[in-house]
Amino acid sequence: MLSRFRAVVSLSRGVVACGLLVGLALSAGAALGQQPQPGRETQPRRAQPPAAAPTRSMVVPPGATPQLGRAMVPALDETRFVPDEVLFELAPSADADAVLRRYGATLIARQRFDLAGVTIIRARLDAGRDLRAVLLQMGEDASIAGAQPNFLFDLQQQSPSQTTSPQRGLSGAVGGASTASGSTSQSTLPTLRLPDSTPVPRGLGATRRVLPPQYVVEKLHLPEAHKLATGRGVRVAVIDSGVDMEHAELKGSVAGYLDAVDGLATPHAHGTSMATAIAAHGELQGMAPAVRLLVGRAFGGTQATANGKSFQILTAFEWVAQQRAKIVNLSFAGPRDRLFAKALAGARQRGLIVVAAAGNGGPKAAPLYPGADPNVIAVTATDAEDKAFAEANRGTYVAVAAPGVDVLTAEPEGRYVFSSGTSIAAAHVSGLIALLVEKQPELDLDGARKVLAESAVDLGSKGRDPVFGAGRIDAQSALARVLPVATARP
């Protein structure tokens, strides 16, 4: 795949009181301005820090995430967050300007997130302010209802570079490697970009590329499944990097697009690949070629360094819910995020089915989120021989497996690529659920999870296991469980 991804102790009030916090004077201020629309930010407003405010430190065991009643403080070895930004919710009747002055912070944006049931202020800390110290203070501040960092998440797909795939020995192809989420080592997983091929005639002047076969099509019994459903009328959201809407595989599939990053809607290989796995209808065969895609761009940056922040992801998530998405694909991973967890719980209550990559941290890695959240269907990856993806996370939260190794997909500018990782495996499951929803529109998260588990091909140890979950998905078998008996029979 084209770029890849990455518990909680409480501090008592007594520990916090031990020289870590210093009381600061409250100042009155004018109320904040009008709330911005989703994807838009208000103009920054400067606020004066308290005089001679010291930079505070704290002692936290590595690997632990202290969580006070109101604040989520990252552990000392946790670096997946924006170091000079804080996200917080005000308590009723608290004055925002006064709070900003108290903590030496500048307003970036203020936005309502209905899924999470909160209004969040995103603020930038002045130079020299320590985020962990600020969060510790906020945890004891009656004016703050909740506070946390602006966490960073990684896409769970590989980025191309100069490596040849051992599984696809195509002349002139280039492969890829990138840093996995939750790991500092360079990946050697097979990912390669196909060279431009000469189109061949297809009758009446039409042409097609000579592409290698998609093993996914036969393994998941897509031709048989598409005789019964194609995802028509179903809205599937892809919260990811930018999607190339003009690619031949995706033309006409995108019903709505929100850029929560910079408004430029820049196409990116990862987002294009995820959308293709779900909805391809050109030379490739996607899982649900007739779905309507809602693209929420929440990941910016280069091909190799694209990441997404909590605030951007929440903005995109809120928007796709407003656009009546039924299924939401999250092919990224990172740390546990309390605000995001609230939004996922809210989405489940509204009937949304959220699918997430289990993560590419490796068999011994700690759980990655949102895959490990109970309100999503976590997906791991398998190869053409139903073997487990070597760098996939393991755990009891893994629900099912899907093809995610050396998968033929598309990327911007009309190109095609082989990709590996749990990202594209999650996209395959999102597409399959779209087929199920076409036939059973009232399907919810629990119902989808049950159908997928009962129709999966059992792999590994008998029954559910932490490597494959319930097993590898099968589109034809899953559809048979939501159709009337007479319809499901050949």
Short mmCIF file of C-alpha atoms in Angstrom, two decimals:
data_model
loop_
_atom_site.label_atom_id
_atom_site.label_comp_id
_atom_site.label_asym_id
_atom_site.label_seq_id
_atom_site.Cartn_x
_atom_site.Cartn_y
_atom_site.Cartn_z
CA MET A 1 0.00 0.00 0.00
CA LEU A 2 1.09 3.63 -0.52
CA SER A 3 1.99 4.83 3.06
CA ARG A 4 1.61 3.17 6.49
CA PHE A 5 0.47 3.32 9.89
CA ARG A 6 1.09 3.28 13.59
CA ALA A 7 -2.41 2.53 27.96
CA VAL A 8 -4.10 4.56 30.32
CA VAL A 9 -3.26 5.41 33.90
CA SER A 10 -4.88 7.98 36.10
CA LEU A 11 -2.96 10.57 38.12
CA SER A 12 -4.53 11.37 41.47
CA ARG A 13 -5.09 14.91 42.54
CA GLY A 14 -2.41 14.33 45.16
CA VAL A 15 0.26 13.62 42.54
CA VAL A 16 -0.78 16.61 40.48
CA ALA A 17 -0.55 18.79 43.56
CA CYS A 18 3.07 17.67 44.14
CA GLY A 19 4.79 20.67 42.65
CA LEU A 20 3.48 20.13 39.08
CA LEU A 21 0.80 22.82 38.97
CA VAL A 22 0.80 26.49 39.85
CA GLY A 23 -2.40 28.50 40.14
CA LEU A 24 -2.82 31.20 37.49
CA ALA A 25 -5.05 34.28 37.69
CA LEU A 26 -8.27 34.29 35.72
CA SER A 27 -8.94 37.22 33.39
CA ALA A 28 -12.20 38.24 31.83
CA GLY A 29 -12.40 38.53 28.05
CA ALA A 30 -14.74 39.00 25.17
CA ALA A 31 -16.61 36.00 23.82
CA LEU A 32 -15.20 34.17 20.81
CA GLY A 33 -16.55 34.92 17.37
CA GLN A 34 -18.87 33.04 15.12
CA GLN A 35 -18.26 29.31 14.68
CA PRO A 36 -16.77 28.29 11.32
CA GLN A 37 -18.39 25.91 8.90
CA PRO A 38 -16.95 22.38 8.59
CA GLY A 39 -13.57 22.48 6.89
CA ARG A 40 -13.14 26.24 7.52
CA GLU A 41 -11.13 27.85 10.28
CA THR A 42 -11.65 31.17 11.99
CA GLN A 43 -8.93 33.83 11.85
CA PRO A 44 -6.42 33.41 14.71
CA ARG A 45 -6.85 35.77 17.63
CA ARG A 46 -3.87 36.57 19.81
CA ALA A 47 -4.10 36.24 23.56
CA GLN A 48 -1.53 37.43 26.10
CA PRO A 49 0.15 34.74 28.23
CA PRO A 50 0.37 35.23 31.98
CA ALA A 51 3.46 37.08 33.14
CA ALA A 52 6.55 34.92 33.72
CA ALA A 53 4.63 31.69 33.21
CA PRO A 54 7.15 28.86 33.74
CA THR A 55 7.48 25.83 31.50
CA ARG A 56 6.38 22.87 33.58
CA SER A 57 7.55 19.28 33.45
CA MET A 58 6.07 16.03 34.63
CA VAL A 59 7.10 12.46 35.37
CA VAL A 60 5.09 9.82 33.52
CA PRO A 61 6.10 6.16 33.08
CA PRO A 62 6.98 5.47 29.41
CA GLY A 63 4.13 3.79 27.58
CA ALA A 64 1.44 5.14 29.89
CA THR A 65 -1.13 7.76 28.97
CA PRO A 66 -2.21 9.65 32.09
CA GLN A 67 -5.83 10.64 31.90
CA LEU A 68 -7.13 13.08 34.44
CA GLY A 69 -10.86 13.52 34.79
CA ARG A 70 -10.87 16.23 32.14
CA ALA A 71 -7.58 15.87 30.25
CA MET A 72 -5.77 13.24 28.22
CA VAL A 73 -2.01 13.65 28.70
CA PRO A 74 0.34 11.84 26.28
CA ALA A 75 3.01 9.60 27.77
CA LEU A 76 6.63 10.74 27.55
CA ASP A 77 7.35 8.23 24.78
CA GLU A 78 4.23 9.22 22.80
CA THR A 79 5.13 11.60 19.98
CA ARG A 80 2.13 11.23 17.66
CA PHE A 81 0.63 14.67 18.24
CA VAL A 82 1.09 18.30 17.22
CA PRO A 83 3.44 19.60 19.94
CA ASP A 84 2.11 23.18 20.08
CA GLU A 85 -1.64 22.61 19.74
CA VAL A 86 -4.36 21.71 22.22
CA LEU A 87 -8.00 20.74 21.71
CA PHE A 88 -10.36 21.53 24.57
CA GLU A 89 -14.03 21.83 25.47
CA LEU A 90 -15.23 24.59 27.78
CA ALA A 91 -17.36 23.93 30.82
CA PRO A 92 -20.78 25.64 30.84
CA SER A 93 -20.55 29.43 31.35
CA ALA A 94 -16.73 29.42 31.07
CA ASP A 95 -15.20 32.33 29.16
CA ALA A 96 -13.10 31.20 26.19
CA ASP A 97 -10.91 34.30 25.98
CA ALA A 98 -10.06 34.07 29.67
CA VAL A 99 -9.09 30.42 29.30
CA LEU A 100 -6.91 31.16 26.28
CA ARG A 101 -5.09 33.92 28.16
CA ARG A 102 -4.63 31.71 31.18
CA TYR A 103 -2.77 29.09 29.16
CA GLY A 104 -0.89 31.40 26.81
CA ALA A 105 -2.74 30.17 23.73
CA THR A 106 -4.11 31.56 20.47
CA LEU A 107 -7.42 30.55 18.93
CA ILE A 108 -7.13 28.64 15.63
CA ALA A 109 -10.70 27.41 15.29
CA ARG A 110 -13.87 26.70 17.23
CA GLN A 111 -16.23 24.05 15.87
CA ARG A 112 -19.22 21.96 16.87
CA PHE A 113 -18.97 18.18 16.39
CA ASP A 114 -22.44 16.69 16.78
CA LEU A 115 -21.28 13.07 16.51
CA ALA A 116 -19.11 13.54 19.59
CA GLY A 117 -21.62 15.92 21.20
CA VAL A 118 -19.01 18.62 21.88
CA THR A 119 -17.86 22.05 20.76
CA ILE A 120 -14.09 22.03 20.49
CA ILE A 121 -11.62 24.89 20.59
CA ARG A 122 -8.40 24.30 18.71
CA ALA A 123 -5.63 26.53 20.05
CA ARG A 124 -1.93 27.08 19.44
CA LEU A 125 0.34 27.39 22.47
CA ASP A 126 2.81 30.24 22.63
CA ALA A 127 6.49 29.42 22.22
CA GLY A 128 7.96 27.80 25.31
CA ARG A 129 4.69 26.39 26.60
CA ASP A 130 4.83 22.67 27.32
CA LEU A 131 1.75 20.76 26.09
CA ARG A 132 1.86 18.10 28.78
CA ALA A 133 2.08 20.71 31.53
CA VAL A 134 -0.83 22.64 30.00
CA LEU A 135 -2.94 19.48 29.80
CA LEU A 136 -2.16 18.67 33.43
CA GLN A 137 -3.38 22.12 34.43
CA MET A 138 -6.49 21.77 32.30
CA GLY A 139 -7.26 18.46 33.96
CA GLU A 140 -7.73 20.33 37.24
CA ASP A 141 -9.43 23.41 35.79
CA ALA A 142 -13.18 23.69 36.45
CA SER A 143 -13.48 25.86 33.33
CA ILE A 144 -12.42 22.93 31.12
CA ALA A 145 -14.80 20.06 30.33
CA GLY A 146 -12.19 18.09 28.37
CA ALA A 147 -8.75 18.53 26.81
CA GLN A 148 -6.32 16.51 24.72
CA PRO A 149 -3.59 16.86 22.09
CA ASN A 150 -4.28 17.22 18.39
CA PHE A 151 -3.16 13.66 17.64
CA LEU A 152 -1.49 12.51 14.42
CA PHE A 153 -2.57 9.47 12.39
CA ASP A 154 -0.76 7.63 9.59
CA LEU A 155 -2.14 6.10 6.41
CA GLN A 156 -1.81 2.32 6.47
CA GLN A 157 -0.51 1.74 2.98
CA GLN A 158 2.90 1.67 1.47
CA SER A 159 4.66 4.46 -0.36
CA PRO A 160 6.51 3.69 -3.61
CA SER A 161 10.29 3.79 -3.86
CA GLN A 162 13.12 1.96 -5.63
CA THR A 163 12.51 -1.67 -4.68
CA THR A 164 11.45 -4.58 -6.88
CA SER A 165 8.63 -6.80 -5.71
CA PRO A 166 9.64 -10.42 -5.11
CA GLN A 167 6.07 -11.46 -5.89
CA ARG A 168 5.54 -9.48 -9.11
CA GLY A 169 8.60 -9.60 -11.34
CA LEU A 170 7.37 -7.10 -13.96
CA SER A 171 10.06 -5.50 -16.05
CA GLY A 172 10.41 -1.77 -15.52
CA ALA A 173 8.27 -1.69 -12.37
CA VAL A 174 9.30 0.09 -9.20
CA GLY A 175 8.46 -1.04 -5.70
CA GLY A 176 8.11 0.69 -2.36
CA ALA A 177 8.97 1.04 1.28
CA SER A 178 7.85 3.35 4.04
CA THR A 179 7.76 3.53 7.80
CA ALA A 180 4.95 1.56 9.39
CA SER A 181 2.73 3.14 11.96
CA GLY A 182 3.90 2.00 15.35
CA SER A 183 7.27 0.97 13.97
CA THR A 184 10.51 2.79 13.24
CA SER A 185 11.85 0.23 10.78
CA GLN A 186 11.73 0.55 7.02
CA SER A 187 9.28 -1.80 5.33
CA THR A 188 10.35 -4.29 2.69
CA LEU A 189 6.81 -5.22 1.74
CA PRO A 190 6.05 -5.77 -1.96
CA THR A 191 4.55 -2.71 -3.58
CA LEU A 192 5.29 -1.75 -7.15
CA ARG A 193 4.08 0.68 -9.75
CA LEU A 194 3.26 -0.73 -13.18
CA PRO A 195 5.03 0.83 -16.15
CA ASP A 196 2.84 2.58 -18.69
CA SER A 197 1.46 -0.06 -21.02
CA THR A 198 0.47 0.26 -24.66
CA PRO A 199 -3.32 0.25 -25.03
CA VAL A 200 -4.75 -2.45 -27.27
CA PRO A 201 -7.94 -2.28 -29.42
CA ARG A 202 -11.24 -3.25 -27.80
CA GLY A 203 -13.62 -2.71 -30.70
CA LEU A 204 -15.27 0.41 -32.14
CA GLY A 205 -12.21 2.50 -31.40
CA ALA A 206 -12.20 1.77 -27.67
CA THR A 207 -8.96 0.69 -26.03
CA ARG A 208 -7.95 -0.99 -22.82
CA ARG A 209 -4.72 -1.55 -20.94
CA VAL A 210 -3.11 -4.93 -20.66
CA LEU A 211 -3.17 -5.32 -16.88
CA PRO A 212 -2.29 -8.33 -14.73
CA PRO A 213 -5.31 -10.18 -13.31
CA GLN A 214 -6.84 -9.18 -9.98
CA TYR A 215 -6.62 -12.20 -7.71
CA VAL A 216 -9.15 -10.47 -5.44
CA VAL A 217 -11.92 -10.91 -8.03
CA GLU A 218 -11.78 -14.69 -8.08
CA LYS A 219 -10.93 -15.18 -4.41
CA LEU A 220 -13.90 -13.12 -3.19
CA HIS A 221 -16.28 -14.41 -5.91
CA LEU A 222 -17.05 -10.92 -7.15
CA PRO A 223 -18.62 -11.87 -10.51
CA GLU A 224 -21.19 -14.01 -8.73
CA ALA A 225 -21.78 -11.36 -6.07
CA HIS A 226 -22.25 -8.59 -8.64
CA LYS A 227 -25.08 -10.51 -10.25
CA LEU A 228 -26.95 -9.86 -7.00
CA ALA A 229 -25.71 -6.41 -5.91
CA THR A 230 -23.33 -3.66 -7.00
CA GLY A 231 -23.82 -1.15 -4.19
CA ARG A 232 -26.32 0.95 -6.12
CA GLY A 233 -27.80 3.77 -4.05
CA VAL A 234 -25.38 3.25 -1.14
CA ARG A 235 -23.18 6.11 0.11
CA VAL A 236 -19.69 5.09 1.19
CA ALA A 237 -17.42 7.68 2.79
CA VAL A 238 -13.64 7.57 2.43
CA ILE A 239 -11.84 9.71 5.01
CA ASP A 240 -8.33 9.72 3.67
CA SER A 241 -5.93 11.69 1.50
CA GLY A 242 -7.05 13.27 -1.77
CA VAL A 243 -8.75 11.17 -4.46
CA ASP A 244 -8.18 11.53 -8.21
CA MET A 245 -11.81 11.87 -9.27
CA GLU A 246 -10.81 11.99 -12.96
CA HIS A 247 -9.16 8.58 -12.98
CA ALA A 248 -10.89 6.24 -15.44
CA GLU A 249 -11.64 3.82 -12.60
CA LEU A 250 -13.53 6.45 -10.59
CA LYS A 251 -15.21 8.81 -13.05
CA GLY A 252 -18.76 9.53 -11.94
CA SER A 253 -18.40 7.74 -8.60
CA VAL A 254 -17.75 10.72 -6.30
CA ALA A 255 -20.97 12.33 -5.05
CA GLY A 256 -19.32 14.80 -2.69
CA TYR A 257 -15.88 16.03 -1.67
CA LEU A 258 -14.70 17.99 1.37
CA ASP A 259 -11.10 19.11 1.83
CA ALA A 260 -10.53 19.61 5.57
CA VAL A 261 -6.79 20.24 5.07
CA ASP A 262 -6.19 23.23 2.81
CA GLY A 263 -9.10 23.35 0.36
CA LEU A 264 -6.96 22.29 -2.60
CA ALA A 265 -8.37 18.76 -3.05
CA THR A 266 -4.92 17.53 -4.12
CA PRO A 267 -5.06 13.97 -5.52
CA HIS A 268 -2.97 11.43 -3.60
CA ALA A 269 -2.08 7.82 -4.24
CA HIS A 270 -3.46 6.44 -0.97
CA GLY A 271 -6.91 7.98 -1.19
CA THR A 272 -7.16 7.10 -4.88
CA SER A 273 -6.19 3.51 -4.13
CA MET A 274 -8.81 3.15 -1.38
CA ALA A 275 -11.56 4.61 -3.55
CA THR A 276 -10.56 2.29 -6.39
CA ALA A 277 -10.70 -0.83 -4.23
CA ILE A 278 -14.26 0.11 -3.30
CA ALA A 279 -15.72 1.52 -6.51
CA ALA A 280 -13.50 0.77 -9.54
CA HIS A 281 -15.50 0.30 -12.74
CA GLY A 282 -12.97 0.67 -15.57
CA GLU A 283 -10.31 -1.90 -16.30
CA LEU A 284 -10.46 -2.98 -12.67
CA GLN A 285 -13.37 -4.47 -10.77
CA GLY A 286 -14.08 -2.81 -7.44
CA MET A 287 -16.04 -4.39 -4.62
CA ALA A 288 -19.11 -2.20 -5.18
CA PRO A 289 -18.78 -0.43 -8.56
CA ALA A 290 -22.14 1.38 -8.35
CA VAL A 291 -21.70 3.06 -4.94
CA ARG A 292 -21.68 6.81 -4.45
CA LEU A 293 -18.45 7.94 -2.78
CA LEU A 294 -18.16 10.77 -0.28
CA VAL A 295 -14.53 11.83 -0.01
CA GLY A 296 -13.33 13.63 3.10
CA ARG A 297 -9.72 14.72 2.61
CA ALA A 298 -8.20 14.84 6.10
CA PHE A 299 -4.62 13.82 5.29
CA GLY A 300 -2.14 16.23 3.76
CA GLY A 301 1.55 16.13 2.98
CA THR A 302 3.72 14.34 0.46
CA GLN A 303 3.34 10.81 -0.79
CA ALA A 304 5.67 9.49 1.90
CA THR A 305 4.82 11.80 4.81
CA ALA A 306 1.05 12.33 4.58
CA ASN A 307 -0.64 12.37 7.97
CA GLY A 308 -3.90 13.52 9.46
CA LYS A 309 -4.72 15.41 12.64
CA SER A 310 -7.57 14.76 15.06
CA PHE A 311 -9.31 18.04 14.26
CA GLN A 312 -9.19 17.50 10.48
CA ILE A 313 -10.39 13.91 10.80
CA LEU A 314 -13.26 14.93 13.08
CA THR A 315 -14.22 17.67 10.61
CA ALA A 316 -14.36 15.20 7.72
CA PHE A 317 -16.21 12.64 9.84
CA GLU A 318 -18.84 15.19 10.81
CA TRP A 319 -19.30 16.18 7.16
CA VAL A 320 -19.77 12.64 5.81
CA ALA A 321 -22.39 12.00 8.50
CA GLN A 322 -24.21 15.16 7.40
CA GLN A 323 -24.05 13.88 3.82
CA ARG A 324 -25.91 10.70 4.85
CA ALA A 325 -23.03 8.27 4.48
CA LYS A 326 -23.98 4.74 5.52
CA ILE A 327 -20.49 3.24 5.54
CA VAL A 328 -17.29 5.05 6.52
CA ASN A 329 -13.85 3.71 5.56
CA LEU A 330 -10.92 4.66 7.82
CA SER A 331 -7.70 3.25 6.35
CA PHE A 332 -5.38 4.90 8.86
CA ALA A 333 -4.11 4.28 12.38
CA GLY A 334 -2.58 6.01 15.36
CA PRO A 335 -2.98 6.61 19.10
CA ARG A 336 -6.13 6.36 21.16
CA ASP A 337 -8.06 9.63 20.82
CA ARG A 338 -10.83 10.36 23.30
CA LEU A 339 -12.67 12.84 21.06
CA PHE A 340 -12.52 10.50 18.10
CA ALA A 341 -13.83 7.67 20.27
CA LYS A 342 -16.85 9.80 21.21
CA ALA A 343 -17.51 10.51 17.54
CA LEU A 344 -17.32 6.81 16.68
CA ALA A 345 -19.82 5.99 19.43
CA GLY A 346 -22.12 8.71 18.11
CA ALA A 347 -21.82 7.35 14.57
CA ARG A 348 -22.81 3.90 15.73
CA GLN A 349 -25.88 5.29 17.48
CA ARG A 350 -26.92 6.91 14.20
CA GLY A 351 -26.63 3.64 12.30
CA LEU A 352 -23.35 4.31 10.50
CA ILE A 353 -21.09 1.32 9.85
CA VAL A 354 -17.45 2.25 10.32
CA VAL A 355 -14.65 0.06 8.96
CA ALA A 356 -11.00 0.62 9.96
CA ALA A 357 -7.59 -0.81 9.19
CA ALA A 358 -6.22 -2.96 12.01
CA GLY A 359 -2.83 -1.30 11.50
CA ASN A 360 0.59 -2.14 10.11
CA GLY A 361 2.54 -2.00 13.38
CA GLY A 362 3.49 -5.68 13.37
CA PRO A 363 2.47 -8.77 15.37
CA LYS A 364 3.87 -7.45 18.67
CA ALA A 365 2.70 -3.86 18.36
CA ALA A 366 0.27 -2.26 20.80
CA PRO A 367 -3.29 -1.78 19.54
CA LEU A 368 -3.71 0.99 17.00
CA TYR A 369 -6.77 3.21 16.68
CA PRO A 370 -9.43 3.64 15.43
CA GLY A 371 -9.10 -0.07 14.53
CA ALA A 372 -9.05 -1.11 18.20
CA ASP A 373 -12.14 0.95 19.02
CA PRO A 374 -15.22 -1.20 19.81
CA ASN A 375 -17.38 0.91 17.50
CA VAL A 376 -15.62 -0.10 14.29
CA ILE A 377 -15.03 -3.27 12.28
CA ALA A 378 -11.25 -3.80 12.33
CA VAL A 379 -9.77 -5.47 9.25
CA THR A 380 -6.46 -7.25 8.82
CA ALA A 381 -4.83 -8.25 5.53
CA THR A 382 -4.12 -11.54 3.78
CA ASP A 383 -2.36 -12.47 0.54
CA ALA A 384 -3.36 -14.46 -2.52
CA GLU A 385 -2.74 -17.70 -0.61
CA ASP A 386 -4.74 -16.58 2.45
CA LYS A 387 -1.59 -16.12 4.50
CA ALA A 388 -1.43 -13.32 7.06
CA PHE A 389 0.16 -9.99 6.14
CA ALA A 390 3.50 -10.01 7.96
CA GLU A 391 3.30 -6.45 9.32
CA ALA A 392 -0.34 -6.44 10.38
CA ASN A 393 -1.30 -5.82 14.01
CA ARG A 394 -2.70 -8.75 15.95
CA GLY A 395 -5.34 -8.68 18.67
CA THR A 396 -8.79 -9.70 19.82
CA TYR A 397 -10.18 -6.54 18.22
CA VAL A 398 -9.46 -7.85 14.71
CA ALA A 399 -12.89 -8.70 13.25
CA VAL A 400 -12.15 -10.14 9.81
CA ALA A 401 -9.45 -10.42 7.16
CA ALA A 402 -9.52 -9.35 3.51
CA PRO A 403 -7.06 -9.36 0.61
CA GLY A 404 -4.42 -6.73 1.31
CA VAL A 405 -1.10 -7.99 -0.07
CA ASP A 406 0.06 -7.24 -3.60
CA VAL A 407 -3.35 -5.94 -4.63
CA LEU A 408 -3.71 -4.34 -8.06
CA THR A 409 -5.22 -0.88 -7.75
CA ALA A 410 -5.00 2.63 -9.21
CA GLU A 411 -3.23 5.86 -8.36
CA PRO A 412 -3.40 9.41 -9.77
CA GLU A 413 -2.71 10.38 -13.38
CA GLY A 414 -4.11 7.17 -14.81
CA ARG A 415 -1.49 4.90 -13.28
CA TYR A 416 -1.90 1.46 -11.75
CA VAL A 417 0.01 -0.05 -8.85
CA PHE A 418 0.39 -3.14 -6.67
CA SER A 419 -0.06 -2.34 -2.98
CA SER A 420 0.16 -4.06 0.40
CA GLY A 421 -1.19 -3.29 3.89
CA THR A 422 -4.29 -3.28 6.06
CA SER A 423 -5.53 -0.08 4.37
CA ILE A 424 -6.74 -1.71 1.20
CA ALA A 425 -8.02 -4.72 3.12
CA ALA A 426 -10.33 -2.36 5.04
CA ALA A 427 -11.49 -0.79 1.76
CA HIS A 428 -12.45 -4.22 0.44
CA VAL A 429 -14.61 -4.81 3.51
CA SER A 430 -16.25 -1.39 3.17
CA GLY A 431 -17.16 -2.26 -0.41
CA LEU A 432 -18.57 -5.63 0.59
CA ILE A 433 -20.74 -4.03 3.27
CA ALA A 434 -22.10 -1.68 0.59
CA LEU A 435 -23.33 -4.76 -1.31
CA LEU A 436 -25.03 -6.02 1.85
CA VAL A 437 -26.63 -2.63 2.56
CA GLU A 438 -28.07 -2.46 -0.96
CA LYS A 439 -30.08 -5.59 -0.15
CA GLN A 440 -30.65 -4.84 3.53
CA PRO A 441 -30.68 -1.03 4.04
CA GLU A 442 -31.44 -1.28 7.76
CA LEU A 443 -28.19 -3.16 8.41
CA ASP A 444 -26.19 -1.70 11.32
CA LEU A 445 -22.71 -2.23 12.73
CA ASP A 446 -23.62 -5.29 14.79
CA GLY A 447 -25.57 -6.83 11.92
CA ALA A 448 -22.73 -6.25 9.45
CA ARG A 449 -20.18 -7.70 11.84
CA LYS A 450 -22.36 -10.81 12.32
CA VAL A 451 -22.86 -11.39 8.59
CA LEU A 452 -19.17 -10.96 7.84
CA ALA A 453 -18.14 -13.33 10.63
CA GLU A 454 -20.64 -16.04 9.79
CA SER A 455 -19.82 -15.99 6.08
CA ALA A 456 -16.02 -15.74 6.42
CA VAL A 457 -13.60 -18.48 5.37
CA ASP A 458 -12.01 -19.68 8.60
CA LEU A 459 -8.22 -19.32 8.57
CA GLY A 460 -5.52 -20.12 11.11
CA SER A 461 -6.63 -21.82 14.31
CA LYS A 462 -10.21 -23.06 14.36
CA GLY A 463 -12.71 -20.32 15.09
CA ARG A 464 -11.99 -16.69 15.83
CA ASP A 465 -8.34 -15.82 16.51
CA PRO A 466 -6.22 -12.66 16.97
CA VAL A 467 -4.48 -13.06 13.60
CA PHE A 468 -7.40 -13.44 11.17
CA GLY A 469 -10.39 -12.57 13.35
CA ALA A 470 -13.35 -14.62 12.11
CA GLY A 471 -11.55 -15.33 8.83
CA ARG A 472 -11.26 -13.98 5.29
CA ILE A 473 -14.36 -12.37 3.77
CA ASP A 474 -16.31 -13.92 0.88
CA ALA A 475 -18.67 -11.64 -1.03
CA GLN A 476 -20.93 -14.30 -2.48
CA SER A 477 -21.34 -16.10 0.82
CA ALA A 478 -22.00 -12.86 2.72
CA LEU A 479 -24.68 -11.75 0.26
CA ALA A 480 -26.41 -15.10 0.56
CA ARG A 481 -27.03 -14.32 4.23
CA VAL A 482 -28.97 -11.10 3.57
CA LEU A 483 -31.06 -12.33 0.62
CA PRO A 484 -34.28 -14.33 0.68
CA VAL A 485 -33.55 -18.06 0.35
CA ALA A 486 -35.13 -18.28 -3.10
CA THR A 487 -32.99 -15.39 -4.37
CA ALA A 488 -29.74 -16.66 -2.86
CA ARG A 489 -30.01 -20.08 -4.47
CA PRO A 490 -28.42 -20.47 -7.90
#
